[in-house]
PDB file of C-alpha atoms in Angstrom:
ATOM      1  CA  MET P   1       0.000   0.000   0.000  1.00  0.00           C
ATOM      2  CA  SER P   2       1.565   3.313  -1.100  1.00  0.00           C
ATOM      3  CA  SER P   3       1.645   6.188   1.394  1.00  0.00           C
ATOM      4  CA  LEU P   4       0.506   9.740   0.827  1.00  0.00           C
ATOM      5  CA  LEU P   5       1.963  10.761   4.202  1.00  0.00           C
ATOM      6  CA  GLU P   6       5.072   9.071   5.639  1.00  0.00           C
ATOM      7  CA  VAL P   7       6.263  10.021   9.144  1.00  0.00           C
ATOM      8  CA  ARG P   8       9.495   8.417  10.356  1.00  0.00           C
ATOM      9  CA  GLY P   9      11.291   8.921  13.670  1.00  0.00           C
ATOM     10  CA  LEU P  10       9.561  12.273  14.199  1.00  0.00           C
ATOM     11  CA  ARG P  11      10.715  14.315  17.185  1.00  0.00           C
ATOM     12  CA  LYS P  12       9.907  17.745  18.568  1.00  0.00           C
ATOM     13  CA  SER P  13      11.546  19.349  21.586  1.00  0.00           C
ATOM     14  CA  TYR P  14      10.795  22.615  23.349  1.00  0.00           C
ATOM     15  CA  GLY P  15      13.942  23.233  25.338  1.00  0.00           C
ATOM     16  CA  GLU P  16      14.326  20.241  27.639  1.00  0.00           C
ATOM     17  CA  LEU P  17      10.766  19.037  27.008  1.00  0.00           C
ATOM     18  CA  GLU P  18      10.481  16.365  24.328  1.00  0.00           C
ATOM     19  CA  ALA P  19       6.878  16.681  23.158  1.00  0.00           C
ATOM     20  CA  VAL P  20       7.194  14.131  20.338  1.00  0.00           C
ATOM     21  CA  ALA P  21       9.652  11.316  20.984  1.00  0.00           C
ATOM     22  CA  GLY P  22      10.328   9.509  17.710  1.00  0.00           C
ATOM     23  CA  ILE P  23       7.016   8.429  16.193  1.00  0.00           C
ATOM     24  CA  ASP P  24       6.268   6.612  12.937  1.00  0.00           C
ATOM     25  CA  PHE P  25       3.005   6.367  10.997  1.00  0.00           C
ATOM     26  CA  GLN P  26       1.730   6.405   7.418  1.00  0.00           C
ATOM     27  CA  ILE P  27      -1.479   7.445   5.688  1.00  0.00           C
ATOM     28  CA  ALA P  28      -2.556   5.925   2.375  1.00  0.00           C
ATOM     29  CA  PRO P  29      -4.384   7.863  -0.367  1.00  0.00           C
ATOM     30  CA  GLY P  30      -8.038   8.233   0.597  1.00  0.00           C
ATOM     31  CA  GLU P  31      -7.426   7.037   4.159  1.00  0.00           C
ATOM     32  CA  ILE P  32      -8.622   8.772   7.330  1.00  0.00           C
ATOM     33  CA  TYR P  33      -6.069   8.363  10.105  1.00  0.00           C
ATOM     34  CA  ALA P  34      -6.883   9.618  13.601  1.00  0.00           C
ATOM     35  CA  LEU P  35      -4.149  10.578  16.043  1.00  0.00           C
ATOM     36  CA  ILE P  36      -5.664  10.684  19.529  1.00  0.00           C
ATOM     37  CA  GLY P  37      -4.346  11.192  23.021  1.00  0.00           C
ATOM     38  CA  PRO P  38      -4.713  13.313  26.174  1.00  0.00           C
ATOM     39  CA  ASN P  39      -3.687  16.951  26.356  1.00  0.00           C
ATOM     40  CA  GLY P  40       0.079  17.200  26.294  1.00  0.00           C
ATOM     41  CA  ALA P  41       0.504  13.930  24.386  1.00  0.00           C
ATOM     42  CA  GLY P  42       2.093  15.519  21.298  1.00  0.00           C
ATOM     43  CA  LYS P  43      -0.910  15.512  18.934  1.00  0.00           C
ATOM     44  CA  THR P  44      -1.015  19.197  18.115  1.00  0.00           C
ATOM     45  CA  SER P  45       2.747  19.428  17.725  1.00  0.00           C
ATOM     46  CA  THR P  46       2.601  16.529  15.272  1.00  0.00           C
ATOM     47  CA  LEU P  47      -0.219  18.067  13.248  1.00  0.00           C
ATOM     48  CA  ARG P  48       1.597  21.403  13.095  1.00  0.00           C
ATOM     49  CA  MET P  49       4.812  19.761  11.928  1.00  0.00           C
ATOM     50  CA  VAL P  50       2.960  17.935   9.154  1.00  0.00           C
ATOM     51  CA  ALA P  51       1.324  21.272   8.252  1.00  0.00           C
ATOM     52  CA  THR P  52       4.815  22.908   7.967  1.00  0.00           C
ATOM     53  CA  ILE P  53       4.010  25.342  10.803  1.00  0.00           C
ATOM     54  CA  LEU P  54       6.542  23.827  13.210  1.00  0.00           C
ATOM     55  CA  ARG P  55       9.978  22.534  12.239  1.00  0.00           C
ATOM     56  CA  PRO P  56      10.779  19.007  13.444  1.00  0.00           C
ATOM     57  CA  SER P  57      13.667  18.539  15.871  1.00  0.00           C
ATOM     58  CA  GLY P  58      14.417  15.180  14.265  1.00  0.00           C
ATOM     59  CA  GLY P  59      13.062  12.558  11.907  1.00  0.00           C
ATOM     60  CA  THR P  60      11.330  13.097   8.575  1.00  0.00           C
ATOM     61  CA  ILE P  61       7.883  13.858   7.186  1.00  0.00           C
ATOM     62  CA  GLU P  62       7.058  13.338   3.526  1.00  0.00           C
ATOM     63  CA  VAL P  63       3.772  14.347   1.893  1.00  0.00           C
ATOM     64  CA  ASP P  64       3.237  13.013  -1.610  1.00  0.00           C
ATOM     65  CA  GLY P  65       6.991  12.406  -1.793  1.00  0.00           C
ATOM     66  CA  LEU P  66       7.896  15.948  -0.662  1.00  0.00           C
ATOM     67  CA  ASP P  67       9.917  16.629   2.481  1.00  0.00           C
ATOM     68  CA  VAL P  68       8.195  19.152   4.780  1.00  0.00           C
ATOM     69  CA  VAL P  69      11.494  20.899   5.594  1.00  0.00           C
ATOM     70  CA  ARG P  70      13.320  20.884   2.234  1.00  0.00           C
ATOM     71  CA  ASP P  71      10.166  21.227   0.104  1.00  0.00           C
ATOM     72  CA  ALA P  72       7.881  23.212   2.423  1.00  0.00           C
ATOM     73  CA  ASP P  73       6.383  25.350  -0.361  1.00  0.00           C
ATOM     74  CA  GLY P  74       5.601  22.277  -2.421  1.00  0.00           C
ATOM     75  CA  VAL P  75       3.997  20.555   0.569  1.00  0.00           C
ATOM     76  CA  ARG P  76       1.804  23.599   1.217  1.00  0.00           C
ATOM     77  CA  ARG P  77       0.401  23.282  -2.283  1.00  0.00           C
ATOM     78  CA  VAL P  78      -0.918  19.761  -1.605  1.00  0.00           C
ATOM     79  CA  ILE P  79      -2.150  20.079   2.004  1.00  0.00           C
ATOM     80  CA  SER P  80      -4.700  22.116   3.910  1.00  0.00           C
ATOM     81  CA  TYR P  81      -4.991  22.630   7.673  1.00  0.00           C
ATOM     82  CA  LEU P  82      -8.019  23.340   9.865  1.00  0.00           C
ATOM     83  CA  PRO P  83      -6.901  24.261  13.409  1.00  0.00           C
ATOM     84  CA  GLU P  84      -9.205  23.754  16.373  1.00  0.00           C
ATOM     85  CA  GLU P  85      -9.476  27.515  16.948  1.00  0.00           C
ATOM     86  CA  ALA P  86      -9.692  28.675  13.325  1.00  0.00           C
ATOM     87  CA  GLY P  87     -11.525  31.906  12.593  1.00  0.00           C
ATOM     88  CA  ALA P  88     -12.576  34.104   9.700  1.00  0.00           C
ATOM     89  CA  TYR P  89     -13.245  37.779   8.974  1.00  0.00           C
ATOM     90  CA  LYS P  90     -16.622  38.503  10.572  1.00  0.00           C
ATOM     91  CA  ASN P  91     -17.280  41.652   8.526  1.00  0.00           C
ATOM     92  CA  MET P  92     -16.919  39.798   5.207  1.00  0.00           C
ATOM     93  CA  LYS P  93     -19.697  37.987   3.406  1.00  0.00           C
ATOM     94  CA  ALA P  94     -18.990  34.262   3.382  1.00  0.00           C
ATOM     95  CA  ILE P  95     -18.844  34.098  -0.403  1.00  0.00           C
ATOM     96  CA  ASP P  96     -16.329  36.968  -0.466  1.00  0.00           C
ATOM     97  CA  TYR P  97     -14.217  35.220   2.161  1.00  0.00           C
ATOM     98  CA  LEU P  98     -14.125  32.023   0.102  1.00  0.00           C
ATOM     99  CA  THR P  99     -13.192  33.969  -3.029  1.00  0.00           C
ATOM    100  CA  PHE P 100     -10.464  35.819  -1.120  1.00  0.00           C
ATOM    101  CA  VAL P 101      -8.931  32.546   0.096  1.00  0.00           C
ATOM    102  CA  ALA P 102      -9.222  30.894  -3.337  1.00  0.00           C
ATOM    103  CA  ARG P 103      -7.299  33.790  -4.896  1.00  0.00           C
ATOM    104  CA  ILE P 104      -4.416  33.138  -2.509  1.00  0.00           C
ATOM    105  CA  PHE P 105      -4.039  29.659  -4.010  1.00  0.00           C
ATOM    106  CA  PHE P 106      -4.966  30.233  -7.651  1.00  0.00           C
ATOM    107  CA  ALA P 107      -4.194  32.984 -10.174  1.00  0.00           C
ATOM    108  CA  GLU P 108      -6.591  31.772 -12.880  1.00  0.00           C
ATOM    109  CA  LYS P 109     -10.177  32.987 -12.581  1.00  0.00           C
ATOM    110  CA  ALA P 110     -11.512  29.606 -13.658  1.00  0.00           C
ATOM    111  CA  ARG P 111      -9.685  27.791 -10.858  1.00  0.00           C
ATOM    112  CA  VAL P 112     -10.866  30.377  -8.318  1.00  0.00           C
ATOM    113  CA  ALA P 113     -14.453  29.875  -9.458  1.00  0.00           C
ATOM    114  CA  GLU P 114     -14.049  26.092  -9.319  1.00  0.00           C
ATOM    115  CA  ALA P 115     -12.686  26.233  -5.760  1.00  0.00           C
ATOM    116  CA  VAL P 116     -15.538  28.484  -4.616  1.00  0.00           C
ATOM    117  CA  GLU P 117     -18.053  26.103  -6.182  1.00  0.00           C
ATOM    118  CA  VAL P 118     -16.489  23.178  -4.301  1.00  0.00           C
ATOM    119  CA  ALA P 119     -16.782  25.179  -1.064  1.00  0.00           C
ATOM    120  CA  ARG P 120     -20.408  26.020  -1.831  1.00  0.00           C
ATOM    121  CA  GLU P 121     -21.214  22.341  -2.269  1.00  0.00           C
ATOM    122  CA  VAL P 122     -19.259  21.138   0.771  1.00  0.00           C
ATOM    123  CA  SER P 123     -20.611  23.821   3.118  1.00  0.00           C
ATOM    124  CA  GLY P 124     -24.254  23.265   2.177  1.00  0.00           C
ATOM    125  CA  LEU P 125     -24.961  26.827   3.288  1.00  0.00           C
ATOM    126  CA  GLY P 126     -26.811  27.887   0.143  1.00  0.00           C
ATOM    127  CA  ASP P 127     -28.070  31.471   0.204  1.00  0.00           C
ATOM    128  CA  ARG P 128     -26.494  32.057   3.617  1.00  0.00           C
ATOM    129  CA  LEU P 129     -23.157  32.419   1.820  1.00  0.00           C
ATOM    130  CA  ASP P 130     -24.343  35.927   0.952  1.00  0.00           C
ATOM    131  CA  ASP P 131     -24.502  36.825   4.667  1.00  0.00           C
ATOM    132  CA  LYS P 132     -21.705  38.260   6.771  1.00  0.00           C
ATOM    133  CA  LEU P 133     -19.766  35.782   8.876  1.00  0.00           C
ATOM    134  CA  GLY P 134     -20.596  37.745  12.012  1.00  0.00           C
ATOM    135  CA  SER P 135     -24.183  36.489  11.699  1.00  0.00           C
ATOM    136  CA  TYR P 136     -23.160  32.820  11.569  1.00  0.00           C
ATOM    137  CA  SER P 137     -23.744  30.283  14.319  1.00  0.00           C
ATOM    138  CA  LYS P 138     -20.813  28.151  15.444  1.00  0.00           C
ATOM    139  CA  GLY P 139     -22.077  25.249  13.388  1.00  0.00           C
ATOM    140  CA  MET P 140     -22.354  27.367  10.247  1.00  0.00           C
ATOM    141  CA  SER P 141     -18.892  28.822  10.815  1.00  0.00           C
ATOM    142  CA  ARG P 142     -17.361  25.370  11.194  1.00  0.00           C
ATOM    143  CA  LYS P 143     -19.052  24.154   8.004  1.00  0.00           C
ATOM    144  CA  LEU P 144     -17.672  27.158   6.154  1.00  0.00           C
ATOM    145  CA  LEU P 145     -14.172  26.639   7.539  1.00  0.00           C
ATOM    146  CA  LEU P 146     -14.213  22.957   6.573  1.00  0.00           C
ATOM    147  CA  ALA P 147     -15.309  24.000   3.090  1.00  0.00           C
ATOM    148  CA  ARG P 148     -12.470  26.542   2.970  1.00  0.00           C
ATOM    149  CA  THR P 149     -10.031  23.820   4.038  1.00  0.00           C
ATOM    150  CA  VAL P 150     -10.961  21.364   1.291  1.00  0.00           C
ATOM    151  CA  MET P 151     -12.011  23.635  -1.584  1.00  0.00           C
ATOM    152  CA  THR P 152      -8.509  23.521  -3.094  1.00  0.00           C
ATOM    153  CA  ARG P 153      -8.837  19.723  -3.303  1.00  0.00           C
ATOM    154  CA  PRO P 154      -5.768  19.019  -1.138  1.00  0.00           C
ATOM    155  CA  ARG P 155      -4.090  15.629  -1.294  1.00  0.00           C
ATOM    156  CA  LEU P 156      -3.986  15.731   2.543  1.00  0.00           C
ATOM    157  CA  ALA P 157      -6.394  17.562   4.867  1.00  0.00           C
ATOM    158  CA  ILE P 158      -5.250  18.050   8.470  1.00  0.00           C
ATOM    159  CA  LEU P 159      -8.280  18.470  10.736  1.00  0.00           C
ATOM    160  CA  ASP P 160      -7.886  19.337  14.426  1.00  0.00           C
ATOM    161  CA  GLU P 161     -11.163  18.830  16.354  1.00  0.00           C
ATOM    162  CA  PRO P 162     -13.325  19.445  13.247  1.00  0.00           C
ATOM    163  CA  THR P 163     -16.651  19.242  15.138  1.00  0.00           C
ATOM    164  CA  SER P 164     -15.599  20.708  18.491  1.00  0.00           C
ATOM    165  CA  GLY P 165     -18.524  22.359  20.277  1.00  0.00           C
ATOM    166  CA  LEU P 166     -21.106  21.509  17.619  1.00  0.00           C
ATOM    167  CA  ASP P 167     -24.539  20.015  18.175  1.00  0.00           C
ATOM    168  CA  VAL P 168     -25.236  16.460  17.059  1.00  0.00           C
ATOM    169  CA  LEU P 169     -26.853  17.332  13.715  1.00  0.00           C
ATOM    170  CA  ASN P 170     -24.110  19.742  12.629  1.00  0.00           C
ATOM    171  CA  ALA P 171     -21.417  17.292  13.752  1.00  0.00           C
ATOM    172  CA  LEU P 172     -23.010  14.446  11.787  1.00  0.00           C
ATOM    173  CA  GLU P 173     -23.199  16.597   8.664  1.00  0.00           C
ATOM    174  CA  ILE P 174     -19.526  17.535   8.850  1.00  0.00           C
ATOM    175  CA  ARG P 175     -18.482  13.920   9.466  1.00  0.00           C
ATOM    176  CA  ASP P 176     -20.443  12.791   6.425  1.00  0.00           C
ATOM    177  CA  ARG P 177     -18.733  15.483   4.332  1.00  0.00           C
ATOM    178  CA  VAL P 178     -15.310  14.290   5.475  1.00  0.00           C
ATOM    179  CA  ARG P 179     -16.131  10.649   4.686  1.00  0.00           C
ATOM    180  CA  GLU P 180     -17.331  11.585   1.205  1.00  0.00           C
ATOM    181  CA  LEU P 181     -14.166  13.594   0.488  1.00  0.00           C
ATOM    182  CA  ALA P 182     -12.055  10.622   1.571  1.00  0.00           C
ATOM    183  CA  ARG P 183     -14.030   8.365  -0.774  1.00  0.00           C
ATOM    184  CA  GLN P 184     -13.091  10.796  -3.542  1.00  0.00           C
ATOM    185  CA  GLY P 185      -9.397  10.228  -2.739  1.00  0.00           C
ATOM    186  CA  MET P 186      -8.458  12.901  -0.192  1.00  0.00           C
ATOM    187  CA  SER P 187      -6.328  11.651   2.710  1.00  0.00           C
ATOM    188  CA  VAL P 188      -7.140  12.961   6.190  1.00  0.00           C
ATOM    189  CA  LEU P 189      -5.052  13.338   9.336  1.00  0.00           C
ATOM    190  CA  LEU P 190      -7.577  13.855  12.111  1.00  0.00           C
ATOM    191  CA  SER P 191      -7.436  14.644  15.808  1.00  0.00           C
ATOM    192  CA  SER P 192     -10.442  14.670  18.116  1.00  0.00           C
ATOM    193  CA  HIS P 193     -11.345  14.026  21.750  1.00  0.00           C
ATOM    194  CA  ASN P 194     -14.696  12.567  20.669  1.00  0.00           C
ATOM    195  CA  MET P 195     -14.240   8.799  20.610  1.00  0.00           C
ATOM    196  CA  LEU P 196     -17.570   8.184  18.865  1.00  0.00           C
ATOM    197  CA  GLU P 197     -16.424  10.532  16.128  1.00  0.00           C
ATOM    198  CA  ILE P 198     -13.111   8.692  15.866  1.00  0.00           C
ATOM    199  CA  GLU P 199     -14.847   5.330  15.520  1.00  0.00           C
ATOM    200  CA  TYR P 200     -17.254   6.689  12.901  1.00  0.00           C
ATOM    201  CA  LEU P 201     -14.705   8.518  10.767  1.00  0.00           C
ATOM    202  CA  SER P 202     -11.390   6.738  11.009  1.00  0.00           C
ATOM    203  CA  ASP P 203      -9.980   3.920   8.931  1.00  0.00           C
ATOM    204  CA  ARG P 204      -7.111   3.599  11.425  1.00  0.00           C
ATOM    205  CA  VAL P 205      -6.307   5.097  14.830  1.00  0.00           C
ATOM    206  CA  GLY P 206      -2.989   5.889  16.485  1.00  0.00           C
ATOM    207  CA  ILE P 207      -3.039   6.451  20.258  1.00  0.00           C
ATOM    208  CA  ILE P 208      -0.270   8.773  21.410  1.00  0.00           C
ATOM    209  CA  ASP P 209       0.806   9.531  24.980  1.00  0.00           C
ATOM    210  CA  ARG P 210       3.845  11.435  26.250  1.00  0.00           C
ATOM    211  CA  GLY P 211       5.156  11.782  22.712  1.00  0.00           C
ATOM    212  CA  VAL P 212       5.019   8.043  21.884  1.00  0.00           C
ATOM    213  CA  ILE P 213       2.452   6.140  19.812  1.00  0.00           C
ATOM    214  CA  ARG P 214       1.288   3.332  22.098  1.00  0.00           C
ATOM    215  CA  ASP P 215      -0.727   1.348  19.536  1.00  0.00           C
ATOM    216  CA  THR P 216      -2.213   1.630  16.040  1.00  0.00           C
ATOM    217  CA  GLY P 217      -5.014  -0.182  14.245  1.00  0.00           C
ATOM    218  CA  THR P 218      -8.625   0.015  13.228  1.00  0.00           C
ATOM    219  CA  ALA P 219     -11.060   0.772  16.040  1.00  0.00           C
ATOM    220  CA  ALA P 220     -12.222  -2.858  15.907  1.00  0.00           C
ATOM    221  CA  GLU P 221      -8.650  -4.183  16.075  1.00  0.00           C
ATOM    222  CA  LEU P 222      -7.785  -1.960  19.033  1.00  0.00           C
ATOM    223  CA  LYS P 223     -10.908  -3.001  20.960  1.00  0.00           C
ATOM    224  CA  ALA P 224     -10.236  -6.678  20.308  1.00  0.00           C
ATOM    225  CA  ARG P 225      -6.534  -6.419  21.151  1.00  0.00           C
ATOM    226  CA  HIS P 226      -7.246  -4.720  24.479  1.00  0.00           C
ATOM    227  CA  ASP P 227     -10.424  -6.671  25.309  1.00  0.00           C
ATOM    228  CA  ALA P 228     -12.500  -3.488  25.449  1.00  0.00           C
ATOM    229  CA  ASP P 229     -16.113  -2.731  24.536  1.00  0.00           C
ATOM    230  CA  ASN P 230     -15.352   0.763  23.266  1.00  0.00           C
ATOM    231  CA  LEU P 231     -12.520   2.972  22.112  1.00  0.00           C
ATOM    232  CA  GLU P 232     -12.718   5.143  25.231  1.00  0.00           C
ATOM    233  CA  THR P 233     -11.651   2.173  27.348  1.00  0.00           C
ATOM    234  CA  VAL P 234      -8.705   1.465  25.047  1.00  0.00           C
ATOM    235  CA  PHE P 235      -7.767   5.134  25.159  1.00  0.00           C
ATOM    236  CA  GLY P 236      -7.900   5.162  28.950  1.00  0.00           C
ATOM    237  CA  ARG P 237      -5.702   2.093  29.290  1.00  0.00           C
ATOM    238  CA  LEU P 238      -3.080   3.192  26.781  1.00  0.00           C
ATOM    239  CA  ALA P 239      -3.007   6.928  27.401  1.00  0.00           C
ATOM    240  CA  GLY P 240      -3.176   6.904  31.188  1.00  0.00           C
ATOM    241  CA  ALA P 241      -6.427   8.840  31.434  1.00  0.00           C
ATOM    242  CA  ASP P 242      -6.368   8.590  35.225  1.00  0.00           C
ATOM    243  CA  ARG P 243      -3.221  10.693  35.523  1.00  0.00           C
ATOM    244  CA  GLU P 244      -3.187  14.445  35.694  1.00  0.00           C
ATOM    245  CA  ALA P 245      -3.054  15.984  32.212  1.00  0.00           C
ATOM    246  CA  VAL P 246       0.007  17.989  31.373  1.00  0.00           C
ATOM    247  CA  THR P 247       0.158  21.147  29.320  1.00  0.00           C
ATOM    248  CA  ARG P 248       0.724  20.795  25.565  1.00  0.00           C
TER     249      ARG P 248
END
């Protein structure tokens, strides 16, 4: 199985603190891989290194054959990143915001229009795209930001808590959108604290704690391997949920 994302021996240190301690994982084309763990486990640092925002202290990351350090600009052309606390310009109409972002990526008017049309379809917001973002609910804003993230048709989408704080219906809609995009060939690196979401979305799961991946597999494989009825139990056993969380 070929890999769209290949992470080998990845490390990240902040002074004397080693947040990521030599991890390895791969994501195939069209695969949704979830990296889960408690606060301070190294998830966000890993996502930001893959997104070229942080520079690794050691190891390598390759996206579509491109090294994130040596070929950072090339990597940025084939990925997109949705942080947990992403925002947008509240005084802009949603459609203008999408057009503004599309123009950052594409010079040709046709490609800008195509990207905006993808965002329109993914967001499902219809006529509300003509409204200012300041009038949007949290659910609407998150749908728009997901649409902004994937409208360039990235080879790899990096999604940090994509449905955080949303009601059940909005969360289900976003999860269905992500699954459909993966079926179309987009790879996804996902992080979430919602174990039901992880089970629903992910093809494979990596559980990370204190900078080390403790186990990897499908949700079913992990539950069987650890004799657990649900992924939360596996998470608790492997990630030491009963200990005091440390700061990321």
